[in-house]
Short mmCIF file of C-alpha atoms in Angstrom, two decimals:
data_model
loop_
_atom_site.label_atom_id
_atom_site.label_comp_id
_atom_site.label_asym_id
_atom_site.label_seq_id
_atom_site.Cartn_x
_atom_site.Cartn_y
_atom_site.Cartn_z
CA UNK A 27 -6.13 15.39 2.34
CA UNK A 28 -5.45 17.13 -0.95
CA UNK A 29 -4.65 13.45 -2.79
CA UNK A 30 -4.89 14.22 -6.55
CA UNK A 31 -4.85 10.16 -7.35
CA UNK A 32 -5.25 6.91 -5.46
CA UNK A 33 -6.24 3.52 -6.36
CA UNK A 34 -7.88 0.64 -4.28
CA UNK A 35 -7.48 -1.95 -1.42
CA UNK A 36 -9.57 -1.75 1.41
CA UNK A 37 -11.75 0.38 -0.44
CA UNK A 38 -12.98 -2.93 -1.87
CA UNK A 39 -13.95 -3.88 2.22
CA UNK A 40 -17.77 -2.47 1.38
CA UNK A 41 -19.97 -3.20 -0.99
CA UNK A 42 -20.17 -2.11 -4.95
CA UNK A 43 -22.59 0.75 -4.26
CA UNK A 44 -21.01 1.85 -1.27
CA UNK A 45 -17.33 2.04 -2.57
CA UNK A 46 -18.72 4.25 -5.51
CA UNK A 47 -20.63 6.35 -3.07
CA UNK A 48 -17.45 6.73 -0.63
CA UNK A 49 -14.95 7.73 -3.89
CA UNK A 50 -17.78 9.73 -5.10
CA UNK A 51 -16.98 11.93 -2.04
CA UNK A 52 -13.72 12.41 -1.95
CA UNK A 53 -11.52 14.57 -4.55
CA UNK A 54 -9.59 12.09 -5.73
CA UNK A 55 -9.48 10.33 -9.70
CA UNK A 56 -9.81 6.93 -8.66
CA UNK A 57 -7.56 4.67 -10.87
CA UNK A 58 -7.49 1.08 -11.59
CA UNK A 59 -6.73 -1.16 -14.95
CA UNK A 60 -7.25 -4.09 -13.21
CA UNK A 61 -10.66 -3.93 -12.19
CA UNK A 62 -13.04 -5.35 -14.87
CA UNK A 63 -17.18 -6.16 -14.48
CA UNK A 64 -17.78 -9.33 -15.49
CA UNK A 65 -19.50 -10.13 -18.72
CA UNK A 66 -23.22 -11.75 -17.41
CA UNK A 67 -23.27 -8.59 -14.68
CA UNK A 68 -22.83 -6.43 -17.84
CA UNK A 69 -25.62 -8.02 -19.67
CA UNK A 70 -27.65 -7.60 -16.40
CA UNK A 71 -27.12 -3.58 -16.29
CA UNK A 72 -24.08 -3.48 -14.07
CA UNK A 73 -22.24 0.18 -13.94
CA UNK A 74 -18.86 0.08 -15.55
CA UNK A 75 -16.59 3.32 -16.28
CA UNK A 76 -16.16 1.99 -19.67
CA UNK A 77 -18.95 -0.78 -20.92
CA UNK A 78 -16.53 -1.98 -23.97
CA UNK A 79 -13.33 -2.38 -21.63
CA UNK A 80 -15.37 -3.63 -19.06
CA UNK A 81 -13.36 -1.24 -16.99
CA UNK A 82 -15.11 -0.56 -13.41
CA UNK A 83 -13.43 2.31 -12.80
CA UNK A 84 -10.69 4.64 -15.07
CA UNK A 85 -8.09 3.38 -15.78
CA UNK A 86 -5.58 5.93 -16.20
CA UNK A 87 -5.48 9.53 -16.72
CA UNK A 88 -3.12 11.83 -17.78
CA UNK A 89 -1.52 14.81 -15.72
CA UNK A 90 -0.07 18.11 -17.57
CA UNK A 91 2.42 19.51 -15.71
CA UNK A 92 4.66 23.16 -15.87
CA UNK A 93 6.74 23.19 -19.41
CA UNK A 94 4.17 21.27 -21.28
CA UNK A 95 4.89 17.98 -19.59
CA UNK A 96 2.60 15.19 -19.76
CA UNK A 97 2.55 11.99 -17.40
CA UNK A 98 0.32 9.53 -17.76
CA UNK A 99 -0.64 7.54 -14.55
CA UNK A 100 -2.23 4.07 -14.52
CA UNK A 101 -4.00 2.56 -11.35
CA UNK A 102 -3.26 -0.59 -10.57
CA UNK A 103 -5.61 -2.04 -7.20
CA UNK A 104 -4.57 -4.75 -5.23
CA UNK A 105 -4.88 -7.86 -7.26
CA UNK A 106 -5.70 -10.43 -4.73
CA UNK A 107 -8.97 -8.47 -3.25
CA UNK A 108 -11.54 -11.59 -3.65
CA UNK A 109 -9.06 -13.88 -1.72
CA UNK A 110 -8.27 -10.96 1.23
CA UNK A 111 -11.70 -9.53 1.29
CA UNK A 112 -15.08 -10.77 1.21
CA UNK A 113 -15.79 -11.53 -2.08
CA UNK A 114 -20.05 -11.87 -1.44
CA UNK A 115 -19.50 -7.99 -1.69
CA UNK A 116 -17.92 -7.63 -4.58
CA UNK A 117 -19.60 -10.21 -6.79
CA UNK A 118 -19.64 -8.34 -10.54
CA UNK A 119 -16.00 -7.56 -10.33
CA UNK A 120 -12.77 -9.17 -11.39
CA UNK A 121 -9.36 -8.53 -10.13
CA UNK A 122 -6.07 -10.05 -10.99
CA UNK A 123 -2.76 -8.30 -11.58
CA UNK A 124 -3.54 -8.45 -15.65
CA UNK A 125 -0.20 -8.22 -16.77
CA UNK A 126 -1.42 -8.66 -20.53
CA UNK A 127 -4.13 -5.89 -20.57
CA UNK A 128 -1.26 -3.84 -18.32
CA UNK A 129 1.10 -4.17 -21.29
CA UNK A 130 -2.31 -3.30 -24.01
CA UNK A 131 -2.93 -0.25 -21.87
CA UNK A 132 0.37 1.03 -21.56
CA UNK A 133 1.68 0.32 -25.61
CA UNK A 134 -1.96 2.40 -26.36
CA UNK A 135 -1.12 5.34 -23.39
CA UNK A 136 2.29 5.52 -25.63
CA UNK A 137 0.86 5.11 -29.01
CA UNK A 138 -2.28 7.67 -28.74
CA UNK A 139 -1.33 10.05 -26.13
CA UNK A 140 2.14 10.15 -26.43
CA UNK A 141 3.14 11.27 -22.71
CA UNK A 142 6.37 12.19 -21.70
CA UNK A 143 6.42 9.71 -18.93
CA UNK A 144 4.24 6.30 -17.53
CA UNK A 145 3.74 5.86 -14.14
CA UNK A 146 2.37 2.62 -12.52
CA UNK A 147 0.47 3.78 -9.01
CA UNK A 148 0.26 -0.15 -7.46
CA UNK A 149 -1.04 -1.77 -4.56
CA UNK A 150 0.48 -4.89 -5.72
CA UNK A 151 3.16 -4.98 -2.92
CA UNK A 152 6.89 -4.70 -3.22
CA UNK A 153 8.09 -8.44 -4.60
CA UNK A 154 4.97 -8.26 -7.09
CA UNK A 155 5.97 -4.26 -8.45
CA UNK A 156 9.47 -5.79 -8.85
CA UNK A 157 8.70 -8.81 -11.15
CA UNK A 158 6.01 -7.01 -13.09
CA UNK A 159 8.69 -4.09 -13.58
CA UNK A 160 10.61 -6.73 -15.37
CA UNK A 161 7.82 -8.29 -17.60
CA UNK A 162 5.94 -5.16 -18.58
CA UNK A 163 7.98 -2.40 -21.08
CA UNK A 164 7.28 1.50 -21.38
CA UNK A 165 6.52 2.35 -17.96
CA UNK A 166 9.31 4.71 -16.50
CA UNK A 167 8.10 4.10 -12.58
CA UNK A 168 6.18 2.06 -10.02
CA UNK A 169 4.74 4.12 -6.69
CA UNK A 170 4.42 1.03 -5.33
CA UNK A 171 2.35 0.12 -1.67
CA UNK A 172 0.77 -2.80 0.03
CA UNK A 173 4.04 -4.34 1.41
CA UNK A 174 4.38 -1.47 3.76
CA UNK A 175 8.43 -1.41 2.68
CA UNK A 176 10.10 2.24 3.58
CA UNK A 177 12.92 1.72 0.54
CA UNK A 178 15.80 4.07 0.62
CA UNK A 179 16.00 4.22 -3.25
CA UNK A 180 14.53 3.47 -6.34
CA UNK A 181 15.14 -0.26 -7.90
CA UNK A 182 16.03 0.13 -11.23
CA UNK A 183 14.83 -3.21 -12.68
CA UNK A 184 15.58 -4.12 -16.41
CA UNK A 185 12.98 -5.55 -19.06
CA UNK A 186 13.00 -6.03 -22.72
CA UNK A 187 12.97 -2.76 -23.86
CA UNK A 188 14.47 -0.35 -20.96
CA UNK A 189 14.19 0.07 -17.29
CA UNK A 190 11.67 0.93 -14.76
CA UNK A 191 11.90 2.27 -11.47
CA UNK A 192 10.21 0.42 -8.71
CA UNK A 193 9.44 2.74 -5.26
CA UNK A 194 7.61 2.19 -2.63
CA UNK A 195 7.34 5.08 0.73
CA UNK A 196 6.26 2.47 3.59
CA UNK A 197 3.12 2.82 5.09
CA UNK A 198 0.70 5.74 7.45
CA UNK A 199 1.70 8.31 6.48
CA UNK A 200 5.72 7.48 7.67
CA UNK A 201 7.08 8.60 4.60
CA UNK A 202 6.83 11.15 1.57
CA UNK A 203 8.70 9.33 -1.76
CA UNK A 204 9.64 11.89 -3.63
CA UNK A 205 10.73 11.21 -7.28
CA UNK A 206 12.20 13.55 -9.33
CA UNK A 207 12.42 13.03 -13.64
CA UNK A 208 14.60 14.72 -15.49
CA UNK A 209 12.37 14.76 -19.01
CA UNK A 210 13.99 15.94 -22.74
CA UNK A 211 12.86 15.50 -25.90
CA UNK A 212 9.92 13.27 -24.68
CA UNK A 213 11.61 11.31 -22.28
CA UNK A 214 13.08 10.40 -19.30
CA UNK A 215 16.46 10.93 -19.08
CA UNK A 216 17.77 10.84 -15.48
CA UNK A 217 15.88 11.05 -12.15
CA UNK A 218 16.58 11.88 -8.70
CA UNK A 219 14.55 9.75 -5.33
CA UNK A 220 14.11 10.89 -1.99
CA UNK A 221 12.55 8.98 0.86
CA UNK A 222 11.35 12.07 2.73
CA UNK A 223 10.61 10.43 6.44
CA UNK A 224 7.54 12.74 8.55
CA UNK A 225 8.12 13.69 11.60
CA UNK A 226 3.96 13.36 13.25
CA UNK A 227 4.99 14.80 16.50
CA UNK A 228 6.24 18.12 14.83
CA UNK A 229 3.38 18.87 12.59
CA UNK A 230 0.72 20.91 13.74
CA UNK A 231 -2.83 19.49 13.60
CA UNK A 232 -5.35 20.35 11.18
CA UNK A 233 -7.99 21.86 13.48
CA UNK A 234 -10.86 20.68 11.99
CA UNK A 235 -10.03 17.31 11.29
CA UNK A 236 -8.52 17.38 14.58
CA UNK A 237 -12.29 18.28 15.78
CA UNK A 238 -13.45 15.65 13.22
CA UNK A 239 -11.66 12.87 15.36
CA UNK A 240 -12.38 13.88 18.36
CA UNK A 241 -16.40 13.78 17.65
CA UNK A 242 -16.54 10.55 15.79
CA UNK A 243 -14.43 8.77 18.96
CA UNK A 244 -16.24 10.94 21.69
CA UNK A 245 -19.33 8.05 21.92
CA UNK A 246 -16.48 5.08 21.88
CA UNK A 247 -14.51 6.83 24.20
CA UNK A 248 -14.46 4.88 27.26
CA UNK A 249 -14.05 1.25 25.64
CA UNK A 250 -11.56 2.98 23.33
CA UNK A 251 -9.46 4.07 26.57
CA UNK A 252 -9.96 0.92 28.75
CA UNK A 253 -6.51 -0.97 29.75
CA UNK A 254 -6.81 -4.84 28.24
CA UNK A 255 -3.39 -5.84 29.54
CA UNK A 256 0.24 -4.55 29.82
CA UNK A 257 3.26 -6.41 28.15
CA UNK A 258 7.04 -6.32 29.24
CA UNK A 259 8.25 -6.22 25.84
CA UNK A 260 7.64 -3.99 22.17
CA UNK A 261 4.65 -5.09 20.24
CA UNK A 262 5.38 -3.91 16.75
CA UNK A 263 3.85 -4.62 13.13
CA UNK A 264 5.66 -5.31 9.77
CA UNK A 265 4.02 -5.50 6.53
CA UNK A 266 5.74 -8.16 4.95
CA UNK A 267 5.75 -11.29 7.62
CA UNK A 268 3.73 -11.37 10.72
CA UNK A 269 4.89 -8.81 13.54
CA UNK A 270 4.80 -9.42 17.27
CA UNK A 271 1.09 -6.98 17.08
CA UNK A 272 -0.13 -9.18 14.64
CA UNK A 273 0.06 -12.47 16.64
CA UNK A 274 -1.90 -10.17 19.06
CA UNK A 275 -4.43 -9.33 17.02
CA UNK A 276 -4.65 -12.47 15.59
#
């Protein structure tokens, strides 16, 4: 899909070999700060990105863009995986939102690499971006997702030492956030945010992926077409509280 950097949620839905196997794949640098490999699986020859960290996976990287610019981006996966997902699968990992080793990483990220900008790219949800944006310093913006909240415009939300922006672009591929950073002498120093909504029904398929699709559902076909029921009013799903869908599913 041409995604430079993503971090994890239902990634975490398979098992430790298989999720490396299944980013190893893609294109993507996988992010996340708050994934850490537990001390005894370690000592028993567990894989970590980084062995004295105990980082499972990188946890931020840093993007050069035209003029010189340099943005540093920090993953942050969703924190509550071993309550939401099976945690059998998962057993050498810890998660957490690790606001402590969030504010470490990001006073280091300032200190040693000295980018122009931080940006937090969260699964933590909406309500959890917001309070962490006012708890943790020196990080400009949140691209924030979970919560599945299409937000108009960026939340500027104060902390101790400045503010940070808090974003988040809904969910499937609805919308585009677009943000904007106006960056002198090393910093931010205005911005511009646009909620760019897609239009699906005006976009031309890929072909091949199109094809893709259409083989992987071919064998399913028939149970994937069958008619369960009809309803007399809209079924629809909302990230944030249970949806009229949702008590179907459920």
């Amino acid at each position: 899909l041409g995604v430079d950097i993503m971090t994890g949620h239902w990634e975490f839905t398979y098992k430790a070999d298989e999720i490396r196997a299944n980013i190893a794949l893609g294109n993507s640098e996988f992010l996340s700060q708050n994934v850490r490999v537990k001390e005894d699986a370690l000592f028993d020859g567990a894989q970590a990105y980084d062995e004295d960290s105990g980082h499972a996976f990188k946890p931020y990287t840093i993007k050069e863009l035209a003029d010189g610019v340099r943005i540093a981006i920090i993953g942050q996966a969703f924190p509550y995986t071993p309550i939401a997902n099976p945690q059998r699968f998962i057993p050498d990992w810890t998660f957490g939102i690790q606001q402590d080793a969030l504010q470490e990483l990001t006073d280091a990220i300032r200190t040693n690499d000295k980018p122009d900008a931080v940006v937090l790219l969260s699964h933590n949800g909406m309500d959890v971006d917001l309070k962490l944006a006012s708890r943790v310093t020196g990080i400009d913006a949140i691209f924030g997702g979970h919560t599945h909240d299409g937000v108009p415009a960026a939340i500027p939300v104060k902390n101790p030492s400045g503010t940070t922006l808090v974003t988040n672009a809904g969910s499937n591929g609805k919308f585009v956030g677009v943000l904007d950073l106006t960056i002198k002498q090393g910093k931010v120093r205005g911005y511009q945010y646009r909620l760019v909504p897609v239009f699906a029904n005006f976009l031309e398929p890929d072909p091949q992926m199109l094809a893709h699709i259409e083989r992987v559902r071919a064998p399913h076909i028939n149970k994937l077409n069958e008619v369960l029921t009809y309803t007399d009013s809209l079924l629809y799903r909302r990230g944030n509280f249970n949806g009229t869908f949702d008590e179907v599913i459920c």
